[in-house]
Structures are given as structure tokens and as C-alpha cells.
């Protein structure tokens, strides 16, 4: 994989990978507790999920990196189709990537996102949710000396830190409908 290429996993390959490795038994599901791992917001610095949960539910959208056009397109669509509904419900929207904060900041500033864009540079949250996969060569794009990328995922946790919704997909080519995410907040 070169720096400009992105590892693609088809739906069928994803299903085989999940089945072969029994990933579905380990991936985050509704009813799980949201792991409280530190993240680094690209403009604000360290953020703590437990502190965000004190003021409202949290919606986490896992993306690969700033150079991914599919991830950028999905987040752009969520900015208009999801973020206003979440704000009306006092919910926090956080895009999460294992990319180094300084590189990930380019994505937030390019699209002028008004929601949190955070780095999980040691992929601790990604690992705790079991939504990562090895992608040899990704360390170059991520700038973290690590080769783990997350599957495309949307996770909703209520104020008590209980996961109410988890949708994990091979990539962002078919985004998760905003109304499904909002419905999980009810």
C-alpha cells in the first residue's frame, strides 16, 4: 500500500473477516459500557469522554484519516444531516481517527467542521471497542508509527456511558443513516 492508496475491504470480505476471526463476538454492541479512553481533539488538546458524558450523550464516528475522501464526504454529510439534530439534544458529536492530531487537523480545518475531531493516536479506544484492523503501511499516512485503522463505525452512548447503538461497517462507502443515529438518543 502506498501513501496515497487506501486499503479497501468489500462487504463480502468484511463479512468473511468478521466470521473467520469471530470479530462480531468481540466488537462493541448495544448494552456495552463505553470505554473511557483519552483522546486528543485537534484544536483543544486532551478531551475526556467521561467529562463529555456529564453534559450529554456522545456520538462517536470512527474514520481512517484526513486523506480519505470517503471519510471526508461522510463527515461533510453528517455536518448538515446529523450535527444539528444532535445539538438540539445536547449530544456531542466526535469524529475519531488514529491519525496524529496535527495531520488530522487538516481535515477539520479544510471542511470547517464545528464538531469535535479527535485523535486516538495509540488506538486505545479503537482497541477497547474491537473495531480496528491491521493495515501495513498505514503508519506513513497516520504519522504515529502504528498500523491500525478503524472500520467505519458510529457509536452512541447515553449519559450513563452505556452504548445504545453501534454500527460497524467495512468503510464509509455506504454511510450510516443519520436518523438511525438520532433514534438511538431517544
C-alpha positions as a Python dict, from the first residue, in 0.01 Angstrom:
ca = {
    (1, 'X'): (0, 0, 0),
    (2, 'X'): (139, 339, -92),
    (3, 'X'): (76, 660, 97),
    (4, 'X'): (-195, 766, -148),
    (5, 'X'): (-372, 430, -163),
    (6, 'X'): (-634, 330, 88),
    (7, 'X'): (-697, -23, 199),
    (8, 'X'): (-1041, -126, 72),
    (9, 'X'): (-1237, -408, 226),
    (10, 'X'): (-1551, -512, 39),
    (11, 'X'): (-1869, -604, 219),
    (12, 'X'): (-1817, -973, 141),
    (13, 'X'): (-1453, -962, 254),
    (14, 'X'): (-1560, -779, 569),
    (15, 'X'): (-1820, -1047, 644),
    (16, 'X'): (-1561, -1324, 593),
    (17, 'X'): (-1308, -1141, 810),
    (18, 'X'): (-1562, -1088, 1086),
    (19, 'X'): (-1678, -1450, 1072),
    (20, 'X'): (-1330, -1604, 1043),
    (21, 'X'): (-1192, -1410, 1336),
    (22, 'X'): (-1515, -1412, 1539),
    (23, 'X'): (-1485, -1034, 1543),
    (24, 'X'): (-1860, -995, 1585),
    (25, 'X'): (-1831, -1155, 1928),
    (26, 'X'): (-1572, -900, 2038),
    (27, 'X'): (-1688, -581, 1866),
    (28, 'X'): (-1878, -320, 2062),
    (29, 'X'): (-2255, -376, 2076),
    (30, 'X'): (-2553, -205, 2231),
    (31, 'X'): (-2554, -257, 2607),
    (32, 'X'): (-2174, -244, 2644),
    (33, 'X'): (-2010, 25, 2857),
    (34, 'X'): (-1826, 292, 2661),
    (35, 'X'): (-1456, 262, 2746),
    (36, 'X'): (-1328, 587, 2889),
    (37, 'X'): (-1007, 636, 2697),
    (38, 'X'): (-838, 972, 2643),
    (39, 'X'): (-850, 1139, 2302),
    (40, 'X'): (-672, 1444, 2163),
    (41, 'X'): (-901, 1699, 1998),
    (42, 'X'): (-707, 1863, 1716),
    (43, 'X'): (-773, 2220, 1836),
    (44, 'X'): (-844, 2178, 2208),
    (45, 'X'): (-593, 1912, 2313),
    (46, 'X'): (-685, 1630, 2552),
    (47, 'X'): (-1055, 1555, 2592),
    (48, 'X'): (-1215, 1306, 2826),
    (49, 'X'): (-1521, 1107, 2728),
    (50, 'X'): (-1640, 1085, 3088),
    (51, 'X'): (-1650, 1465, 3108),
    (52, 'X'): (-1844, 1490, 2781),
    (53, 'X'): (-2093, 1231, 2910),
    (54, 'X'): (-2162, 1451, 3213),
    (55, 'X'): (-2320, 1709, 2983),
    (56, 'X'): (-2492, 1486, 2726),
    (57, 'X'): (-2483, 1171, 2517),
    (58, 'X'): (-2182, 1110, 2293),
    (59, 'X'): (-2185, 1006, 1927),
    (60, 'X'): (-1851, 873, 1802),
    (61, 'X'): (-1784, 844, 1429),
    (62, 'X'): (-1468, 647, 1353),
    (63, 'X'): (-1279, 747, 1039),
    (64, 'X'): (-950, 634, 888),
    (65, 'X'): (-751, 955, 826),
    (66, 'X'): (-764, 1308, 685),
    (67, 'X'): (-663, 1190, 338),
    (68, 'X'): (-961, 957, 299),
    (69, 'X'): (-1207, 1114, 57),
    (70, 'X'): (-1484, 875, 169),
    (71, 'X'): (-1436, 975, 533),
    (72, 'X'): (-1432, 1344, 444),
    (73, 'X'): (-1750, 1306, 240),
    (74, 'X'): (-1927, 1117, 519),
    (75, 'X'): (-1834, 1378, 780),
    (76, 'X'): (-1941, 1660, 550),
    (77, 'X'): (-2281, 1494, 508),
    (78, 'X'): (-2309, 1442, 886),
    (79, 'X'): (-2228, 1808, 947),
    (80, 'X'): (-2559, 1907, 786),
    (81, 'X'): (-2763, 1588, 827),
    (82, 'X'): (-2673, 1489, 1183),
    (83, 'X'): (-2493, 1761, 1381),
    (84, 'X'): (-2794, 1999, 1412),
    (85, 'X'): (-3018, 1719, 1546),
    (86, 'X'): (-2751, 1619, 1796),
    (87, 'X'): (-2700, 1978, 1912),
    (88, 'X'): (-3076, 2011, 1971),
    (89, 'X'): (-3050, 1707, 2202),
    (90, 'X'): (-2735, 1831, 2381),
    (91, 'X'): (-2538, 1540, 2235),
    (92, 'X'): (-2171, 1563, 2148),
    (93, 'X'): (-2051, 1461, 1801),
    (94, 'X'): (-1690, 1341, 1793),
    (95, 'X'): (-1510, 1217, 1482),
    (96, 'X'): (-1226, 985, 1588),
    (97, 'X'): (-921, 872, 1389),
    (98, 'X'): (-590, 710, 1485),
    (99, 'X'): (-409, 976, 1279),
    (100, 'X'): (-172, 1215, 1455),
    (101, 'X'): (-357, 1530, 1569),
    (102, 'X'): (-151, 1772, 1360),
    (103, 'X'): (-233, 1575, 1043),
    (104, 'X'): (-597, 1521, 1137),
    (105, 'X'): (-639, 1895, 1196),
    (106, 'X'): (-617, 1943, 819),
    (107, 'X'): (-948, 1760, 780),
    (108, 'X'): (-1128, 1969, 1041),
    (109, 'X'): (-998, 2296, 901),
    (110, 'X'): (-1044, 2202, 533),
    (111, 'X'): (-1416, 2142, 586),
    (112, 'X'): (-1459, 2388, 875),
    (113, 'X'): (-1623, 2128, 1099),
    (114, 'X'): (-1782, 2276, 1410),
    (115, 'X'): (-1787, 1944, 1596),
    (116, 'X'): (-1501, 1772, 1777),
    (117, 'X'): (-1241, 1594, 1564),
    (118, 'X'): (-1017, 1386, 1784),
    (119, 'X'): (-713, 1165, 1753),
    (120, 'X'): (-674, 824, 1915),
    (121, 'X'): (-303, 805, 1827),
    (122, 'X'): (-228, 489, 2024),
    (123, 'X'): (-565, 343, 1913),
    (124, 'X'): (-659, 266, 2273),
    (125, 'X'): (-1029, 342, 2222),
    (126, 'X'): (-1033, 164, 1887),
    (127, 'X'): (-877, -143, 2052),
    (128, 'X'): (-1112, -127, 2352),
    (129, 'X'): (-1410, -127, 2114),
    (130, 'X'): (-1251, -402, 1899),
    (131, 'X'): (-1314, -214, 1576),
    (132, 'X'): (-958, -193, 1441),
    (133, 'X'): (-766, -392, 1183),
    (134, 'X'): (-401, -415, 1084),
    (135, 'X'): (-316, -214, 774),
    (136, 'X'): (54, -249, 688),
    (137, 'X'): (191, 84, 568),
    (138, 'X'): (-78, 291, 740),
    (139, 'X'): (184, 431, 977),
    (140, 'X'): (309, 659, 699),
    (141, 'X'): (-34, 817, 647),
    (142, 'X'): (-119, 825, 1018),
    (143, 'X'): (213, 970, 1135),
    (144, 'X'): (200, 761, 1452),
    (145, 'X'): (433, 464, 1381),
    (146, 'X'): (128, 240, 1413),
    (147, 'X'): (-57, 34, 1153),
    (148, 'X'): (-409, 8, 1294),
    (149, 'X'): (-710, 161, 1119),
    (150, 'X'): (-1069, 151, 1242),
    (151, 'X'): (-1358, 8, 1050),
    (152, 'X'): (-1619, 273, 973),
    (153, 'X'): (-1832, 292, 1284),
    (154, 'X'): (-2095, 502, 1456),
    (155, 'X'): (-2135, 451, 1830),
    (156, 'X'): (-2391, 625, 2050),
    (157, 'X'): (-2350, 626, 2429),
    (158, 'X'): (-2603, 770, 2671),
    (159, 'X'): (-2505, 993, 2964),
    (160, 'X'): (-2450, 687, 3183),
    (161, 'X'): (-2187, 563, 2935),
    (162, 'X'): (-2398, 274, 2807),
    (163, 'X'): (-2371, 208, 2434),
    (164, 'X'): (-2720, 242, 2286),
    (165, 'X'): (-2624, 199, 1921),
    (166, 'X'): (-2323, 53, 1740),
    (167, 'X'): (-2296, 11, 1365),
    (168, 'X'): (-1961, -112, 1228),
    (169, 'X'): (-1902, -134, 851),
    (170, 'X'): (-1606, -212, 628),
    (171, 'X'): (-1577, 151, 508),
    (172, 'X'): (-1770, 475, 461),
    (173, 'X'): (-1887, 397, 105),
    (174, 'X'): (-2238, 341, 248),
    (175, 'X'): (-2276, 588, 536),
    (176, 'X'): (-2496, 512, 834),
    (177, 'X'): (-2826, 697, 809),
    (178, 'X'): (-2837, 997, 1044),
    (179, 'X'): (-3193, 915, 1152),
    (180, 'X'): (-3076, 577, 1288),
    (181, 'X'): (-2815, 755, 1499),
    (182, 'X'): (-3064, 1017, 1624),
    (183, 'X'): (-3321, 746, 1705),
    (184, 'X'): (-3068, 587, 1943),
    (185, 'X'): (-3077, 903, 2154),
    (186, 'X'): (-3449, 864, 2230),
}
